[in-house]
C-alpha positions as a printed NumPy array, in Angstrom:
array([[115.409, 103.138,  95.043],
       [111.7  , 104.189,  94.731],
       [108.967, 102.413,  93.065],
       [106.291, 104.988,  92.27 ],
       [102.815, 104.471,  90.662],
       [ 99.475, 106.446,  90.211],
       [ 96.527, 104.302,  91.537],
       [ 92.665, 104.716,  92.024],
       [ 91.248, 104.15 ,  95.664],
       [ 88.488, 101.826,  94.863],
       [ 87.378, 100.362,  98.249],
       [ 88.15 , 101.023, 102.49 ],
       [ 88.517,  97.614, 103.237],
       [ 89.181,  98.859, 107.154],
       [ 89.854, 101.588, 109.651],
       [ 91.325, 102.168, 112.794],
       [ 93.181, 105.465, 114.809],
       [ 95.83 , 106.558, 112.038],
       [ 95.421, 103.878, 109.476],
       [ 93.095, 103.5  , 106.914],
       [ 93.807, 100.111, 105.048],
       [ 92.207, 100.096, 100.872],
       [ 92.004,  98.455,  98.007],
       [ 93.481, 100.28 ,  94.959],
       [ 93.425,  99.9  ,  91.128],
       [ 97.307, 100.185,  90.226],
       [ 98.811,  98.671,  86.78 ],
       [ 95.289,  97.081,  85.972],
       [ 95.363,  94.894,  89.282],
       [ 93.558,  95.331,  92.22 ],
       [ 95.709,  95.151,  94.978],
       [ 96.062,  96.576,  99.041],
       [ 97.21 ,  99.654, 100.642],
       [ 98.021, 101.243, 103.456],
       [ 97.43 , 105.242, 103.985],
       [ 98.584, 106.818, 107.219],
       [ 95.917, 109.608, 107.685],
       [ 98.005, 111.959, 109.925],
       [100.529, 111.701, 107.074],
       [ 98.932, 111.718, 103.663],
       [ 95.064, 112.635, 104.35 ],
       [ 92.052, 111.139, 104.987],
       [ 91.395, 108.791, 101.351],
       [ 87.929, 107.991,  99.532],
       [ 87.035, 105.551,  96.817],
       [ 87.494, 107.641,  93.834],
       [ 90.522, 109.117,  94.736],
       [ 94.309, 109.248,  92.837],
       [ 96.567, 108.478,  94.789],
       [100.516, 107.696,  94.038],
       [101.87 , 104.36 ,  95.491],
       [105.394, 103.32 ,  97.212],
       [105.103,  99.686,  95.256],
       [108.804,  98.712,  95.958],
       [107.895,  95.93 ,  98.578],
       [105.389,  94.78 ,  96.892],
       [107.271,  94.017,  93.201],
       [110.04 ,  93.237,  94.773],
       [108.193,  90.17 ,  97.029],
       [110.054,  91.426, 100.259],
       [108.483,  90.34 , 103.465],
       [107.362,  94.276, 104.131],
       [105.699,  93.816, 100.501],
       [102.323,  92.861, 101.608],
       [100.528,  96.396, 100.405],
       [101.371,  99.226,  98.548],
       [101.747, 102.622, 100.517],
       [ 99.938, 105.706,  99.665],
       [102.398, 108.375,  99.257],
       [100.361, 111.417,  98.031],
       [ 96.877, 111.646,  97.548],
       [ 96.729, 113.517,  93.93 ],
       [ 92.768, 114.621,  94.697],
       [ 92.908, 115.972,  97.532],
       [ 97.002, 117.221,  98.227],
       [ 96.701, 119.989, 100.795],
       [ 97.354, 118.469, 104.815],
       [ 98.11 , 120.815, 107.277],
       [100.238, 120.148, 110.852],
       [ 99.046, 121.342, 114.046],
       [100.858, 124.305, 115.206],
       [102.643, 123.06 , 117.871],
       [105.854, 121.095, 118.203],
       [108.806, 121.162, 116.683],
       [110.603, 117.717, 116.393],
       [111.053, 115.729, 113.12 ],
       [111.011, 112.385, 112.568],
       [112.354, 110.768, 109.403],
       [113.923, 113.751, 109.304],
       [115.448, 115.282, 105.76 ],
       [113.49 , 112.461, 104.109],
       [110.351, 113.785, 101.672],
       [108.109, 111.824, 104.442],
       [109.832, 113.564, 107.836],
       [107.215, 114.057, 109.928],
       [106.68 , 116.639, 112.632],
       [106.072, 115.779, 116.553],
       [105.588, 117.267, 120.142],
       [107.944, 115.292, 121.442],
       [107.874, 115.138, 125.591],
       [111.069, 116.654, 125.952],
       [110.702, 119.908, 124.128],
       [109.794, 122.666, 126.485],
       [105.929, 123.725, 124.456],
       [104.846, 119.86 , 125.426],
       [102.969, 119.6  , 129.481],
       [105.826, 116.832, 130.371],
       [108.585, 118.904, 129.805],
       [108.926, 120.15 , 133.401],
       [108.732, 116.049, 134.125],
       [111.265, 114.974, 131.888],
       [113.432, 118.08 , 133.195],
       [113.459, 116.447, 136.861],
       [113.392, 112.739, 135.493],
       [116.665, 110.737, 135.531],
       [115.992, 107.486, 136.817],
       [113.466, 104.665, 136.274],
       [114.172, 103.662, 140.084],
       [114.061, 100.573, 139.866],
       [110.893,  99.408, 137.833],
       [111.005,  96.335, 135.507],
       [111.586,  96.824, 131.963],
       [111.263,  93.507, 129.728],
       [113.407,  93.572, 126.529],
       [111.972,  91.941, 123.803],
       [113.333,  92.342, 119.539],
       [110.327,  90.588, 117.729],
       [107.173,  92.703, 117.941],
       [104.987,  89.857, 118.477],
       [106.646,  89.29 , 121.866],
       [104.757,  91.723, 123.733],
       [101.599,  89.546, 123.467],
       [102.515,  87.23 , 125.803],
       [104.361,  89.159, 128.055],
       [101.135,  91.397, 128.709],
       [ 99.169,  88.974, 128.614],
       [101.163,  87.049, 131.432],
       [101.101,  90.447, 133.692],
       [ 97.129,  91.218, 132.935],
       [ 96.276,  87.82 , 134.285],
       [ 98.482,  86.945, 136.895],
       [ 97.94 ,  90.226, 138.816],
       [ 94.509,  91.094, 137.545],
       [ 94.949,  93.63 , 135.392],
       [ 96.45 ,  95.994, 138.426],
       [100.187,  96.684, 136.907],
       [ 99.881,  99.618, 134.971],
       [102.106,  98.693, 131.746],
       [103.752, 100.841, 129.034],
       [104.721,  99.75 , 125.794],
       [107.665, 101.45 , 123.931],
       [108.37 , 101.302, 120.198],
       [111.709, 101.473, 119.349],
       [112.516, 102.314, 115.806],
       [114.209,  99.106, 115.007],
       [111.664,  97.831, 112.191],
       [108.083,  99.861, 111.136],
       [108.36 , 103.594, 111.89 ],
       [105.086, 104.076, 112.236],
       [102.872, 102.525, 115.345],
       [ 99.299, 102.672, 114.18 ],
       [100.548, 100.301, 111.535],
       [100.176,  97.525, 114.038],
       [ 96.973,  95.992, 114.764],
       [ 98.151,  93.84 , 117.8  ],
       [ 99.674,  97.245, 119.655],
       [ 95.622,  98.419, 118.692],
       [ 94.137,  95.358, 120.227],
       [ 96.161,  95.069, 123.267],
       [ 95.391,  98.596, 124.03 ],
       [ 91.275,  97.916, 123.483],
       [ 91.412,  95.126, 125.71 ],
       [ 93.53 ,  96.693, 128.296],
       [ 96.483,  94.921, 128.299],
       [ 98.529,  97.881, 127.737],
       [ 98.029, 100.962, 128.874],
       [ 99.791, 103.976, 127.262],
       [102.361, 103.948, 123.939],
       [105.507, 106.044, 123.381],
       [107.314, 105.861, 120.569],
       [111.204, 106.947, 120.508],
       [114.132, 107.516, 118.097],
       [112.494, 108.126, 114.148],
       [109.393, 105.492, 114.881],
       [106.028, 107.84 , 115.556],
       [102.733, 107.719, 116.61 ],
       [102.154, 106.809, 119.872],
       [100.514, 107.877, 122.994],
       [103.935, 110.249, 123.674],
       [106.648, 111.077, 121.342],
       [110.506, 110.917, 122.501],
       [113.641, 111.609, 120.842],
       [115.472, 108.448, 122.284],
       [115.077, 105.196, 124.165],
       [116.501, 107.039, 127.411],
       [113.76 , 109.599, 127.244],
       [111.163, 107.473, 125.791],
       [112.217, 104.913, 129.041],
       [111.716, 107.795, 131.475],
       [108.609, 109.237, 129.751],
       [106.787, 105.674, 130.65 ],
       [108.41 , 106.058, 134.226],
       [107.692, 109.969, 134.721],
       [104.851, 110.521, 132.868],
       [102.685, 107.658, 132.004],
       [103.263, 106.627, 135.684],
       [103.697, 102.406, 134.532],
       [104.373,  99.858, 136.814],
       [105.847,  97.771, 134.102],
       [107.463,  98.927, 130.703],
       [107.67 ,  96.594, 127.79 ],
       [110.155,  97.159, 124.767],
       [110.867,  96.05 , 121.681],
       [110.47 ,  97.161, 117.99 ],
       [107.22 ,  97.726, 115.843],
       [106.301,  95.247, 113.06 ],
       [109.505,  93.778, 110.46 ],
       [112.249,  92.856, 112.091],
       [115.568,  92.88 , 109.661],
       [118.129,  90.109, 109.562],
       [120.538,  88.404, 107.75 ],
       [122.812,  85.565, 108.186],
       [125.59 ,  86.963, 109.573],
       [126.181,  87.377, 112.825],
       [125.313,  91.372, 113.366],
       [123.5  ,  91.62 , 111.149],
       [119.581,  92.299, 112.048],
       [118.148,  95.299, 113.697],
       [117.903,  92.949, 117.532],
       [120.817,  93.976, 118.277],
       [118.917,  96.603, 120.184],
       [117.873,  94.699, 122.57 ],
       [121.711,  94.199, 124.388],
       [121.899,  98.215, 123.889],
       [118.848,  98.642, 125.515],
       [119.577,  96.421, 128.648],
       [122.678,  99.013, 129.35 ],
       [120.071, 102.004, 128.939],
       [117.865, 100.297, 130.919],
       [120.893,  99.945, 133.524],
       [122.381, 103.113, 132.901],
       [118.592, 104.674, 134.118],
       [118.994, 102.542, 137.084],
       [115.589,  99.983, 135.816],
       [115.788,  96.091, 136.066],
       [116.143,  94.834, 132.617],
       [114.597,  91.688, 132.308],
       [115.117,  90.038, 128.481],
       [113.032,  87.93 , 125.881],
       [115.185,  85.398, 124.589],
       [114.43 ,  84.349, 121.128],
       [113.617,  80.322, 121.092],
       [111.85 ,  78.313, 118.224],
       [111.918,  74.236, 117.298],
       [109.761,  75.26 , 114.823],
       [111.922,  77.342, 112.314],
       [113.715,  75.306, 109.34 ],
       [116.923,  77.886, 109.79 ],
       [119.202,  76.087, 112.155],
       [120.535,  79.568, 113.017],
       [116.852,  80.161, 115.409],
       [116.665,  76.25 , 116.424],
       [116.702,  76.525, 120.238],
       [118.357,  79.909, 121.168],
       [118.505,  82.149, 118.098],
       [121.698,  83.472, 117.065],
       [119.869,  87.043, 117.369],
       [119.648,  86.236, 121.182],
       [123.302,  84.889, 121.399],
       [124.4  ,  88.131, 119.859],
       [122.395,  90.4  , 121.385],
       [123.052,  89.874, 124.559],
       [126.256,  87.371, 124.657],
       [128.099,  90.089, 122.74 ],
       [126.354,  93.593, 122.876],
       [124.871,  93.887, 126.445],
       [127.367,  94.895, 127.982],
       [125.774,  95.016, 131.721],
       [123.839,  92.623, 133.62 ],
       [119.804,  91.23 , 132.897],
       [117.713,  88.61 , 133.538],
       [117.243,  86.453, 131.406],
       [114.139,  84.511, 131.657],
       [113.929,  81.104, 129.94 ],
       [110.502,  78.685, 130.062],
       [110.222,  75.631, 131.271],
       [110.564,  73.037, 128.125],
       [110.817,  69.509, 127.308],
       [114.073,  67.95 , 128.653],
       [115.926,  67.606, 125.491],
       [114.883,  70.907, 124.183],
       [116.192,  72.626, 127.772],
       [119.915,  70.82 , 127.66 ],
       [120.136,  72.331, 124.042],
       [118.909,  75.741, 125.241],
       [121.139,  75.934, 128.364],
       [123.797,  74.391, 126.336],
       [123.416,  77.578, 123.928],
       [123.472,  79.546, 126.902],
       [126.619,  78.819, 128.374],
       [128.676,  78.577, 124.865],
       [127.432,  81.838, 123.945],
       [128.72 ,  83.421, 127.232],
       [125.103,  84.434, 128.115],
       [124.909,  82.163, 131.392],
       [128.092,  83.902, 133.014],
       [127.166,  87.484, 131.724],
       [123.673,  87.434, 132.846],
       [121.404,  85.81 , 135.549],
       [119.055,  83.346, 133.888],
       [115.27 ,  82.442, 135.61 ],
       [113.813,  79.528, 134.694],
       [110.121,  79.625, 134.399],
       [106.747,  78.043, 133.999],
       [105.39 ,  79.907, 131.248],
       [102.001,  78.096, 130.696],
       [ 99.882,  80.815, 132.611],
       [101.344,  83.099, 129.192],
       [ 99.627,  80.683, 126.608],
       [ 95.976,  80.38 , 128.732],
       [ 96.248,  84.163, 129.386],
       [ 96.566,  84.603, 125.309],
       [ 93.404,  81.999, 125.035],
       [ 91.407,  83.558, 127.815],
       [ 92.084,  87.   , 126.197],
       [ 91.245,  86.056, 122.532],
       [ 94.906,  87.199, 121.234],
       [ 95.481,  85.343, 117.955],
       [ 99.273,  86.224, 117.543],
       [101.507,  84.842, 115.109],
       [105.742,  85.152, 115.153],
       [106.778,  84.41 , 111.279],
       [103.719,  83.415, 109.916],
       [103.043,  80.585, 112.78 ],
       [101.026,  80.781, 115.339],
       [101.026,  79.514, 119.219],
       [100.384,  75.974, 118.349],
       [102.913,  75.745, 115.775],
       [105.891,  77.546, 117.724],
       [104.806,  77.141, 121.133],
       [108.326,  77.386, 122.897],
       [108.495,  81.122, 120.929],
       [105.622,  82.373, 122.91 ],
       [106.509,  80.549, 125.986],
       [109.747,  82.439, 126.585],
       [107.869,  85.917, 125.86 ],
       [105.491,  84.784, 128.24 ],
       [108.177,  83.551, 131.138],
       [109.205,  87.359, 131.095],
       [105.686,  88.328, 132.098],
       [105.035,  85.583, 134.796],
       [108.35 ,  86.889, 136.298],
       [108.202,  90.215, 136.543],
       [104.668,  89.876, 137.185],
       [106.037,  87.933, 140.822],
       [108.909,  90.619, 141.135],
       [106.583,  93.363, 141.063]])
């Protein structure tokens, strides 16, 4: 189930808080890898290091780098002593947090007295790339004064640092404070589960706006369940159940060859045709005539239009905000330009709330 091979650091290729990204000499190639520092170590040419290379022979779209596992020259890490939650837990990688709600963290008087998210916005997204231009949309169109918290779900990458767009929306202020929930780790705050990871960005990071979705590599399939977005329709009933306004990304694309994702995805249809089972808004962009009947169309067959309240917006501001703020995000491998009408509906959720608010 494991792929496991000694390498030789030979070269940090880059750096940033909780990732250190390298080139390594593994089966006579030269090849990349990742090392989490607060996991395995800091790592320095030279080293010997042993590799997780499953992704990478097997070709699988997580297969881009090797991951350091162990770091054979230098083995001992030690954990901070407080805390007491585990992550990945029973797994030879579990990893040990201070979560919020545990009573040695400074929230846990907070999250004692917090049980309701009275009534802020929480946009619902399921690909990570979807929080661009939704906080983009929000920075711009009220001028950087909504105070917005991003939380990772553990849905696709455990671990947050592992995302250079959550790193680069935090450096240019976009968002503000990170909490990751369930088994992903490493952000600003640690929570056991999308409820208290929902009220830690109400209670304690104080946000005006909270943004969700999953970190890096979404899963799917062809059949109809079968992809980790499903989430998304059990988060809108947490976010309802907490007494928040769930607003939700639909998934839209012209540009994917899959006629599953042309218009509205079948991972929106599902999600929240068939798993929400309480109300959102849905917010849709503004698009081209034929490609809004098909949309719509989608809408209504999938029971979406009578289970939900959809917004139709103008989603443009999104795309300048992205250009104005230098955010070069791509959904699949394509890019603004190529999938416009992708970005445009994660956008519409940020011009909307972004009026609501």
């Amino acid at each position: 189930m494991i792929r496991m091979r000694r390498g030789v650091v030979k070269e940090i290729t880059s750096h940033r808080p909780g990732v250190t990204e390298l080139l390594v000499e593994v089966e006579g190639n030269t090849q990349k890898a990742i090392n989490y520092d607060e996991l395995t170590g800091q790592v320095r040419p030279g080293d010997e290091v042993i590799l997780n290379t499953t992704a990478v022979y097997k070709k699988l779209g997580t297969g881009g780098a090797h991951f350091v596992v162990g770091n054979l020259s230098h083995p001992e890490v030690d954990v901070t002593e407080i805390g007491h939650i585990m992550k990945m837990r029973y797994s030879p990688c579990q990893v040990k947090v201070l979560s919020v709600e545990e009573p040695d963290s400074p929230f846990a008087e907070a999250m004692r007295q917090a049980s309701s998210l009275k009534g802020i916005p929480v946009i619902i997204g399921t690909l990570h790339s979807m929080i661009a231009p939704a906080a983009a949309a929000l920075k711009k169109l009220r001028q950087g004064q909504l105070k917005v918290a991003y939380l990772m779900t553990d849905g696709a990458a455990l671990p947050l640092p592992l995302s250079r767009l959550v790193y680069e929306l935090k450096q240019k202020g976009l968002i503000h404070r990170t909490v990751t929930c369930g088994h992903a780790f490493g952000g600003d705050l640690e929570a056991i589960n999308v409820y208290t990871g929902l009220l830690a960005c109400r209670a304690v990071v104080k946000a005006d706006v909270i943004i969700v979705a999953m970190g890096p590599g979404i899963v799917g399939s062809a059949s109809q369940y079968g992809f980790t977005g499903v989430e998304q329709g059990e988060i809108i009933n947490a976010v309802n159940i907490l007494g928040g306004k769930p607003i939700a990304i639909p998934r839209i694309s012209f540009a994917d060859a899959r006629e599953r994702h042309r218009g509205l995805s079948h991972h929106s249809r599902t999600a929240l045709g068939k798993i929400a089972l309480t109300k959102a808004t849905v917010t849709l962009p503004k698009l081209a005539p034929d490609k809004m009947e098909l949309v719509l169309q989608q809408t209504e067959v999938s029971g979406i239009s009578q289970k939900h309240d959809l917004a139709i917006i103008e989603a443009r501001p999104a795309l300048e905000a992205l250009k104005e703020y230098d955010i070069k995000v791509t959904t699949m491998g394509r890019n603004v330009e190529q999938d416009p009408e992708f970005f445009l509906a994660a956008g519409a959720a940020g011009v909307y709330v972004s009026e609501l608010v």
